[in-house]
Backbone as a ProteinNet text record, in pm:
[ID]
protein_1_A
[PRIMARY]
MTQRVQIGIVTVSDRASRGEYEDQGGPAIKDWLDKALINEWEAVTRLVPDEQDQVEAALKELTDEQQCCLIVTTGGTGPARRDITPEATEAVCDKVLDGFGEQMRAVSLQYVPTAILSRQMAGIRGGSLLINLPGKPSAIADCLDAVFPAVPYCIDLIEGPYLETRDEMVKAFRPKHAQKPAG
[TERTIARY]
-2428.6	-2321.3	-2192	-2088.7	-1960.9	-1885.9	-1802.5	-1726.1	-1594.7	-1558	-1430	-1317.9	-1216.9	-1106.7	-974.1	-877	-741.2	-653.6	-575.9	-483.7	-344.9	-248.8	-111.7	-39.8	37.5	120.4	262.4	354.2	491.9	585.4	655.9	760.5	893.5	965.6	1095.9	1200.8	1275.5	1374.8	1474.1	1601	1704.6	1700.6	1702.2	1711.7	1588	1470	1347.8	1338.5	1381.1	1374.8	1472.8	1578.4	1674	1634.4	1527.3	1482.3	1557.4	1632.7	1710.3	1623.2	1509.2	1412.3	1273.7	1174.2	1035.5	983.6	916.7	852.3	743.8	755.5	651.8	571.3	630.1	562.3	442.1	460.3	349.7	231	253	141.7	76.7	155.5	97.7	3.1	39.8	-48.2	-176.7	-162.8	-280.7	-373.4	-318.1	-400.5	-475.3	-406.6	-469.7	-584.4	-559.8	-663	-780.9	-752.8	-861.5	-955.5	-899.4	-979.5	-1050.7	-991.4	-1042.4	-1147.3	-1131.3	-1216.9	-1340.4	-1452.4	-1575.4	-1575.3	-1520.6	-1516.8	-1453.1	-1500.2	-1425.3	-1303.9	-1187.5	-1066.8	-966.8	-876.4	-772.2	-636.9	-548.5	-411.7	-328.8	-260	-167	-29.3	45.7	169.3	293.8	393	524.1	629.3	740	853.8	976.4	1034.7	1145.1	1262.6	1384	1500.4	1503.3	1590.1	1608.1	1685.5	1623.2	1680	1576.4	1612.2	1513.7	1441.5	1512.9	1446.5	1344.4	1374.8	1280.5	1158.7	1179.3	1066.4	978.2	1038.6	961.6	881.9	945.3	876.8	756.7	773.2	662	547.7	579.6	476	402.5	476	413.5	323.5	370	290.1	160.2	169.7	49.8	-49.9	-0.6	-91.4	-142.7	-52	-87.3	-148.4	-98.4	-145.9	-248.5	-219.2	-309.7	-426.5	-416	-523.4	-558	-457.8	-480.2	-515.9	-621.3	-660.3	-571.4	-513	-426.5	-306.8	-188.9	-66.6	4.8	31.6	96.4	230.6	337.5	470.4	514.6	605.6	666.8	816.4	893	1038.4	1103.8	1232.6	1312.4	1288.5	1234.6	1202.7	1298.3	1401.5	1495.8	1606.6	1709.1	1818.9	1936	1928.9	2040.7	2060.7	2181.8	2214.4	2120.5	2082.2	1999.9	1849.5	1809.3	1667.7	1624.7	1554.1	1521.2	1371.2	1289.2	1146.2	1083.7	1109.5	1049.5	1095.4	1222.7	1271.7	1202.4	1186.5	1118.9	971.9	908.9	767.9	751.8	834	824.7	850.1	941.6	975.2	857.2	767.7	655.9	526	523.7	399.8	379.7	252.7	213.8	203.5	161.7	144.4	195.1	255.7	299.5	199.9	164.2	71.9	150.4	208.8	299.1	234.5	105.5	38.7	46	50.5	57.8	186.6	300.3	428	435.8	385.7	386.5	306.9	188.8	104	166.8	224.4	285.9	404.3	485.3	598.6	550.5	447.8	395	344.7	274.2	223.1	337.9	430.9	543	631.1	640.4	720.6	666.2	540.6	483.2	542.5	601.7	654	805.7	869.5	1015.6	1073.6	1181.4	1240.6	1306.1	1335.1	1398.1	1298.5	1172.2	1072.9	1111.3	1190.7	1232.9	1325.7	1377.1	1462.2	1381.7	1253.2	1168.2	1132.2	1123.4	1096.3	970.5	872.4	750.5	686.9	616.9	547.7	429.4	353.6	243.2	230.8	168.4	147	42.7	13.2	-87.1	-18.9	-52.1	-13.3	-141.8	-185.5	-309.5	-424.3	-486.2	-597.8	-557.8	-432.2	-382.6	-322.3	-350.8	-287.1	-175.9	-54.2	60.9	102.9	118.9	157.8	277.6	384.9	502.5	487.5	506.3	504	640.4	667.9	792.1	784.1	893.3	898.5	853.6	853.7	819.7	667.1	617.7	472.8	395.9	449.2	375.5	369.7	475.5	476.7	382.3	368.5	273.9	133.2	93.2	-41.1	-59	40.1	30.6	10.2	86.2	78.2	-53.7	-98.2	-226.5	-341	-336.8	-439.5	-444.2	-328.6	-318.7	-367.3	-337.9	-369	-490	-530.6	-635.3	-770.8	-804.7	-932.5	-945.7	-835.8	-838.5	-829.2	-791.6	-766.1	-891	-1004.3	-1120.2	-1162.5	-1163.9	-1204	-1100.2	-972.5	-867.9	-891.6	-923.8	-948.9	-1075	-1175.8	-1292.7	-1248.8	-1163.1	-1121.6	-1042.5	-977.3	-903.5	-985.6	-1116.5	-1214.3	-1194	-1154.1	-1140.8	-1267.8	-1264.4	-1382.2	-1414.9	-1538.6	-1586.4	-1546.4	-1440.8	-1394.4	-1474.5	-1516.7	-1590.9	-1512.7	-1513.4	-1435.5	-1526.6	-1472.9	-1540.4	-1508.8	-1609.9	-1590.1	-1515.9	-1536.9	-1469.4	-1317.9	-1274.3	-1131.1	-1073.5	-1139	-1097	-1218	-1245.4	-1361.9	-1316	-1359.7	-1326.3	-1398.7	-1329.4	-1391.7	-1422.2	-1545.3	-1587.1	-1676.2	-1661.4	-1755.7	-1897.7	-1998.1	-2136.8	-2171.7	-2126.6	-2161.7	-2101.5	-1999.2	-1930.1	-1975.1	-2065.3	-2111.3	-2224.4	-2221.4	-2330.9	-2451.2	-2570	-2688.9	-2698.2	-2743.6	-2761	-2871.6	-2855	-2961.2	-2911.4
211	263.9	189.9	264.4	202.3	170.3	68.9	22	99.3	143.3	211.6	108.7	141.3	47.6	113.4	28.5	75.6	39.6	137.4	117.1	161.4	73.2	103.8	176.5	276.7	351	351.7	288.5	275.4	347	445.9	511.2	448.5	401.4	339.2	435.3	498.3	597.7	621.7	603.8	634.3	781.6	868.6	1012.7	1067.8	1028	1077.8	1023.7	899	842.3	911.6	969.7	1045.6	1192.4	1233.3	1371.6	1465.2	1412.2	1496	1562.2	1503.3	1568.3	1517.6	1594	1562.7	1449.4	1355.2	1246.5	1304.6	1281.3	1324.8	1207.4	1087.8	970.3	927.8	915.3	875.2	969.9	1102	1195.9	1190.4	1162	1150.1	1030.5	920.1	802.8	836.6	899.7	934.5	1027.3	1129.2	1222.4	1148.6	1058.6	984.8	899.5	828	742.6	824.7	943	1031.5	1066.3	1090.4	1125.8	1005.2	887.2	768	690.8	684.5	597.1	668.4	599.4	646.2	604.5	488.2	436.6	536.5	533	601.8	513.8	576.2	497.3	575.8	500.9	559	516.1	612.6	582.4	545.3	431.9	389.4	399.2	503.4	535.1	488.3	452.6	416.3	475.8	520.4	574.5	496.9	418.4	330.8	346	319.5	324.2	202.4	207.5	96.2	-16.4	-76.8	-191	-301.6	-414.4	-518.8	-563	-580.7	-627.2	-525.8	-396.6	-293.9	-282.6	-298.5	-296.5	-418.3	-535.2	-656.3	-640.8	-586.2	-568.9	-474.6	-366.2	-271.9	-339.2	-415.2	-482.6	-586.9	-663.3	-764.1	-697.7	-590	-520.8	-467.4	-408.5	-351.9	-459.2	-576.2	-684.8	-758.8	-807.1	-898.9	-829.5	-712.5	-644.2	-534.8	-451.9	-340.2	-384.1	-503.3	-558.3	-468.3	-407.8	-326.5	-419	-386.2	-469.2	-440.8	-322.4	-278.5	-208.6	-239.7	-171.5	-128.8	-0.2	54.9	112.3	67.2	119	214.6	302.6	392.4	396.4	385	392.1	255.5	253.8	133.5	28.1	68.2	-30.8	-28	53.2	63.2	-40.3	-25.2	-122.2	-89.2	22.8	60.1	-45.5	-52.7	-154.4	-151.3	-32.8	-23.1	-36.2	-47.8	-63.3	-208	-230.4	-367.7	-388.1	-291.8	-305.1	-429.5	-460.6	-582.4	-710.2	-716.2	-834.2	-848.9	-736.7	-740.9	-779.9	-727.9	-759.3	-906.6	-955.7	-1096.4	-1188.7	-1148.2	-1231.4	-1248.6	-1150.3	-1160.2	-1207.7	-1218.4	-1253.3	-1404	-1444	-1582.6	-1609.4	-1507.5	-1518.1	-1390.3	-1404.6	-1289.3	-1272.7	-1148.8	-1116.3	-1040.5	-1114.6	-1057.7	-950.8	-961.8	-869.1	-724.2	-698.5	-560.7	-493.5	-559.1	-502.3	-486.5	-586.7	-579.5	-458.5	-437.8	-325.9	-191.2	-180.5	-54.1	-19.2	-117.8	-90.5	-52.7	-120.5	-89.8	54.5	97.2	234.9	334.4	305.8	397.6	413	307.4	315.5	418.6	454.5	559.3	696	709.7	838.2	844.1	733.4	733.8	598.9	599.6	473	396.9	466.1	398.8	318.4	314.6	233.6	86	45.1	-95.9	-129.4	-28.5	-49.9	-70.5	-42.3	-50.1	-193.9	-222.3	-358.8	-366.4	-277.9	-281.9	-420.3	-455.5	-584.3	-573.8	-680.6	-687.4	-831.3	-846.7	-979.7	-978.1	-1097.2	-1117.1	-1172.8	-1117	-1174.3	-1183.2	-1304.3	-1322.4	-1250.9	-1155.9	-1078.9	-942.7	-926.5	-796.1	-804.2	-703.2	-684.4	-582.2	-617.1	-527.4	-488	-358.5	-308.5	-215.5	-241.7	-153.8	-51.8	74.9	182.6	250.7	324.2	402.7	518.4	591.9	700.1	835.9	857	987.4	1007.5	1117.9	1138.1	1127.1	1178.7	1167.9	1022.2	945	803.3	723.9	766.8	703	712.6	832.2	851.1	769.4	770.5	692.8	544.4	492.7	349.7	316	399.3	372.5	380	477.4	485.4	355	296	176.8	49.5	32.7	-94.6	-91.3	26.3	30.5	-23.1	-20.5	-81.7	-227.3	-298.8	-439	-455.4	-351.5	-363.1	-400.3	-332.4	-368.8	-514.8	-566.1	-705.1	-800.7	-767.2	-848.9	-856	-743.7	-741	-820.8	-817.9	-905.6	-1051.6	-1090.3	-1230.7	-1280.1	-1188.4	-1228.4	-1198.9	-1178	-1162.4	-1035.6	-928.5	-799.3	-717.7	-592.4	-506.4	-471.2	-434.9	-398.6	-253.4	-233.7	-99	-42.6	81.8	149.5	272.8	296.7	406.7	509.2	628.1	733.5	709.6	679.8	644.2	751.3	878.6	985	985.1	921.2	912.4	779.7	670.8	536.9	444.6	372.8	283.4	142	97.6	-37.8	-138.3	-245.7	-352.2	-469.8	-515.6	-639.8	-714.2	-846.6	-922.5	-902.5	-922.5	-898.3	-970.1	-1094.2	-1170.5	-1111.8	-1027.7	-972.9	-830.5	-775	-637.9	-634.9	-533	-511.9	-459	-499.6	-443	-292.8	-218.6	-73.2	-46	64.4	101.7	118.3
625.7	710.2	677.2	646.6	615.2	744.3	737	851.8	861.5	983.2	1003.4	994.5	918.3	897.6	934.8	961.9	988.2	869.6	825.6	714.6	759.8	742.8	779.4	666.4	703.2	607.8	664.6	591.5	638.5	542.3	593.4	515.6	553	450.3	471.1	416.9	508.8	468.2	580.5	549	647.8	686.5	586.6	614	683.5	639.9	705.5	848.4	869.7	1005.3	1099.8	1044.6	1126.2	1138.6	1073.3	1080	987.9	890.8	800	694.1	665.2	577.6	610.8	570.2	601.9	513	574.3	500.2	410	281.5	188	134.1	136.2	82.6	164.6	295.7	383.4	372.6	384.2	368.6	229.3	125.3	-9.6	-17.2	46.5	49.8	125.5	242.1	322.3	244.9	179.4	101.1	-9.9	-79.8	-188.7	-134.1	-24.5	34.6	87	144.3	189.7	74.5	-42.5	-159.8	-219.4	-208	-276	-195.9	-64.5	15.9	70	63.5	127.6	274.1	303.1	439.9	534.9	659.8	764.4	791.7	796	816	898.3	956.7	1040.6	986.9	969.3	926.6	1049.1	1040.3	1144.1	1079.4	1115	1043.4	1118.6	1039.9	1092.3	999.2	1058	983.9	1031.6	940.4	979.4	882.9	931.3	842	750.3	650.8	556.9	625	721.6	794.3	788.2	727.3	701.9	828.1	938.7	1060.6	1111.1	1096.9	1143.2	1051.5	921.3	827.8	853.8	868.5	897.2	1026.6	1129.7	1258.7	1244.8	1170.2	1150.3	1074.8	970.9	893	977	1055.5	1142.4	1246.1	1305.6	1407.4	1347.2	1228.4	1165.7	1122.9	1085	1046.7	1169.4	1251	1358.8	1480.9	1516.8	1637.4	1605.8	1506.3	1473.9	1386	1326.7	1243.1	1124.2	1062.2	942.9	826.8	754.5	640	519.2	516.2	407.3	468.5	417.1	458.7	332	321.2	203.4	247.4	181.3	212.8	102.9	138.5	41	67.5	-39.5	-28.4	-19.9	-52.8	-40.3	-146.2	-263.5	-367.1	-486	-479.5	-590.5	-581.3	-666.7	-669.4	-576.9	-504.7	-417.6	-308.5	-257.1	-156.9	-37.1	6.9	128.2	99.2	-25.5	-60.1	-35.7	76.3	118	143.4	107	137.3	73.4	-54.1	-110.1	-38.3	0.1	71.4	206.7	277.1	407.2	390.4	287.2	263.1	229.2	138	99.5	218.3	306.7	422.3	518.2	525.5	619.9	554.6	421.8	352.2	339.7	342.9	318.3	168.4	92.9	-52.2	-116.6	-233.8	-312.9	-428.2	-456.7	-566	-673.4	-766.4	-865.9	-953.9	-980.4	-1071.6	-1027.8	-897.8	-850	-897.1	-875.4	-918.1	-1068.2	-1140.6	-1286.7	-1335.2	-1277.9	-1320.1	-1283.8	-1163.9	-1123.4	-1213.9	-1247.4	-1336.5	-1476.3	-1525.5	-1659.3	-1665.9	-1564.4	-1562	-1547.3	-1458.8	-1435.5	-1558.6	-1641	-1763.8	-1862.3	-1850	-1935.3	-1902.3	-1783.4	-1738.2	-1734.1	-1691.3	-1679.2	-1721	-1799.6	-1841.5	-1726	-1616.9	-1502.8	-1419.2	-1458.5	-1385.8	-1385.7	-1483.4	-1485.9	-1369.1	-1301.7	-1185.1	-1057.3	-1063.2	-944.9	-912.3	-782.9	-739.3	-652.7	-678.2	-599.4	-608.1	-503.2	-498.4	-404.4	-396	-300.5	-253.3	-138	-83.6	25.5	72.7	176.9	300.7	414.5	544.3	626.4	652.4	727.9	659	729	674.2	623.9	585.5	540.7	401.2	321	191.4	210.6	169.2	178.6	37.8	14.7	-116.7	-100.3	-176.4	-178.4	-290.3	-256.9	-355.4	-359.1	-468.5	-471.2	-371.1	-358.9	-261.5	-312.2	-441.8	-499.2	-498.3	-440.8	-430.8	-562.8	-673.4	-800	-846	-821.1	-857.2	-766.9	-642.4	-549.9	-607.2	-649.4	-705.7	-833.1	-921.4	-1045.7	-1015.7	-920.5	-887.6	-818.4	-725.3	-660	-760.5	-851.7	-956.3	-1036.1	-1059.9	-1143.7	-1075.4	-946.7	-881.5	-789.2	-745.7	-642.8	-688.3	-818.5	-856.2	-809.7	-794.8	-751	-599.5	-528.2	-384	-303.3	-319.4	-236.5	-252.3	-375.5	-394.6	-335.9	-346.3	-284.7	-133.9	-73.3	71.7	104.6	17.2	36.2	40.7	-52.3	-64.4	56.5	127.7	248.2	374.2	352.4	460.2	542	472.5	537.8	522.1	565.1	555.2	409.9	385.6	252	225.4	147.5	115.7	-0.9	14.9	-90.7	-134.8	-266.6	-322.7	-389.1	-403.2	-479.4	-627.1	-704.9	-845.1	-923.9	-888.6	-963.7	-938.9	-831.1	-799.9	-850.3	-812.8	-853.9	-842.3	-946.6	-945.5	-909.6	-792.3	-748.8	-837.5	-871.6	-950	-859	-866.6	-802	-899.8	-907.5	-988.8	-932.7	-1015.5	-973.3	-843.7	-828.1	-707.5	-580.8	-593.2	-476.4	-443.6	-519.9	-496.9	-394.9	-309.4	-215.9	-292.4	-253.1	-319.5	-294	-393.5	-378.3	-276.3	-206.3	-113.4	20.2
[MASK]
+++++++++++++++++++++++++++++++++++++++++++++++++++++++++++++++++++++++++++++++++++++++++++++++++++++++++++++++++++++++++++++++++++++++++++++++++++++++++++++++++++++++++++++++++++++++

């Protein structure tokens, strides 16, 4: 029996938070996770403007109060003045995991030369893994495909729930000692 988990999904967008256009990033993350995860899980969603204090508050609430083992953000990772998601994420994290951003940029560069402008990152706050993704739905899928094989084991290491994935969507990697016995 798999354990039900809570996963935070935060869309960072001035225009979507004002209702000027429909959030597409948050639903794209949820759809991808629905296809990838075997676990029963609940999305805890937030839609906030590009304001560092509001992004930080949402991330803290999802980690500290909602106890989400994973929080995935979309938007606010570019070089524009109002793009502050990485700064807000770094401000609330205990540890930064540089490899996530490096891998996402490397994969995105296969599709667009402007991927070098992206500032996605990941980090740990308490028992939560936080990952920043770009705002474009196709880029969200590309980035999740690239980094998610490492996510379940990372969550194991921070003493979170045992996440299981559908191999045909994304094959989670765990060293032999960290794998649950079959059966």
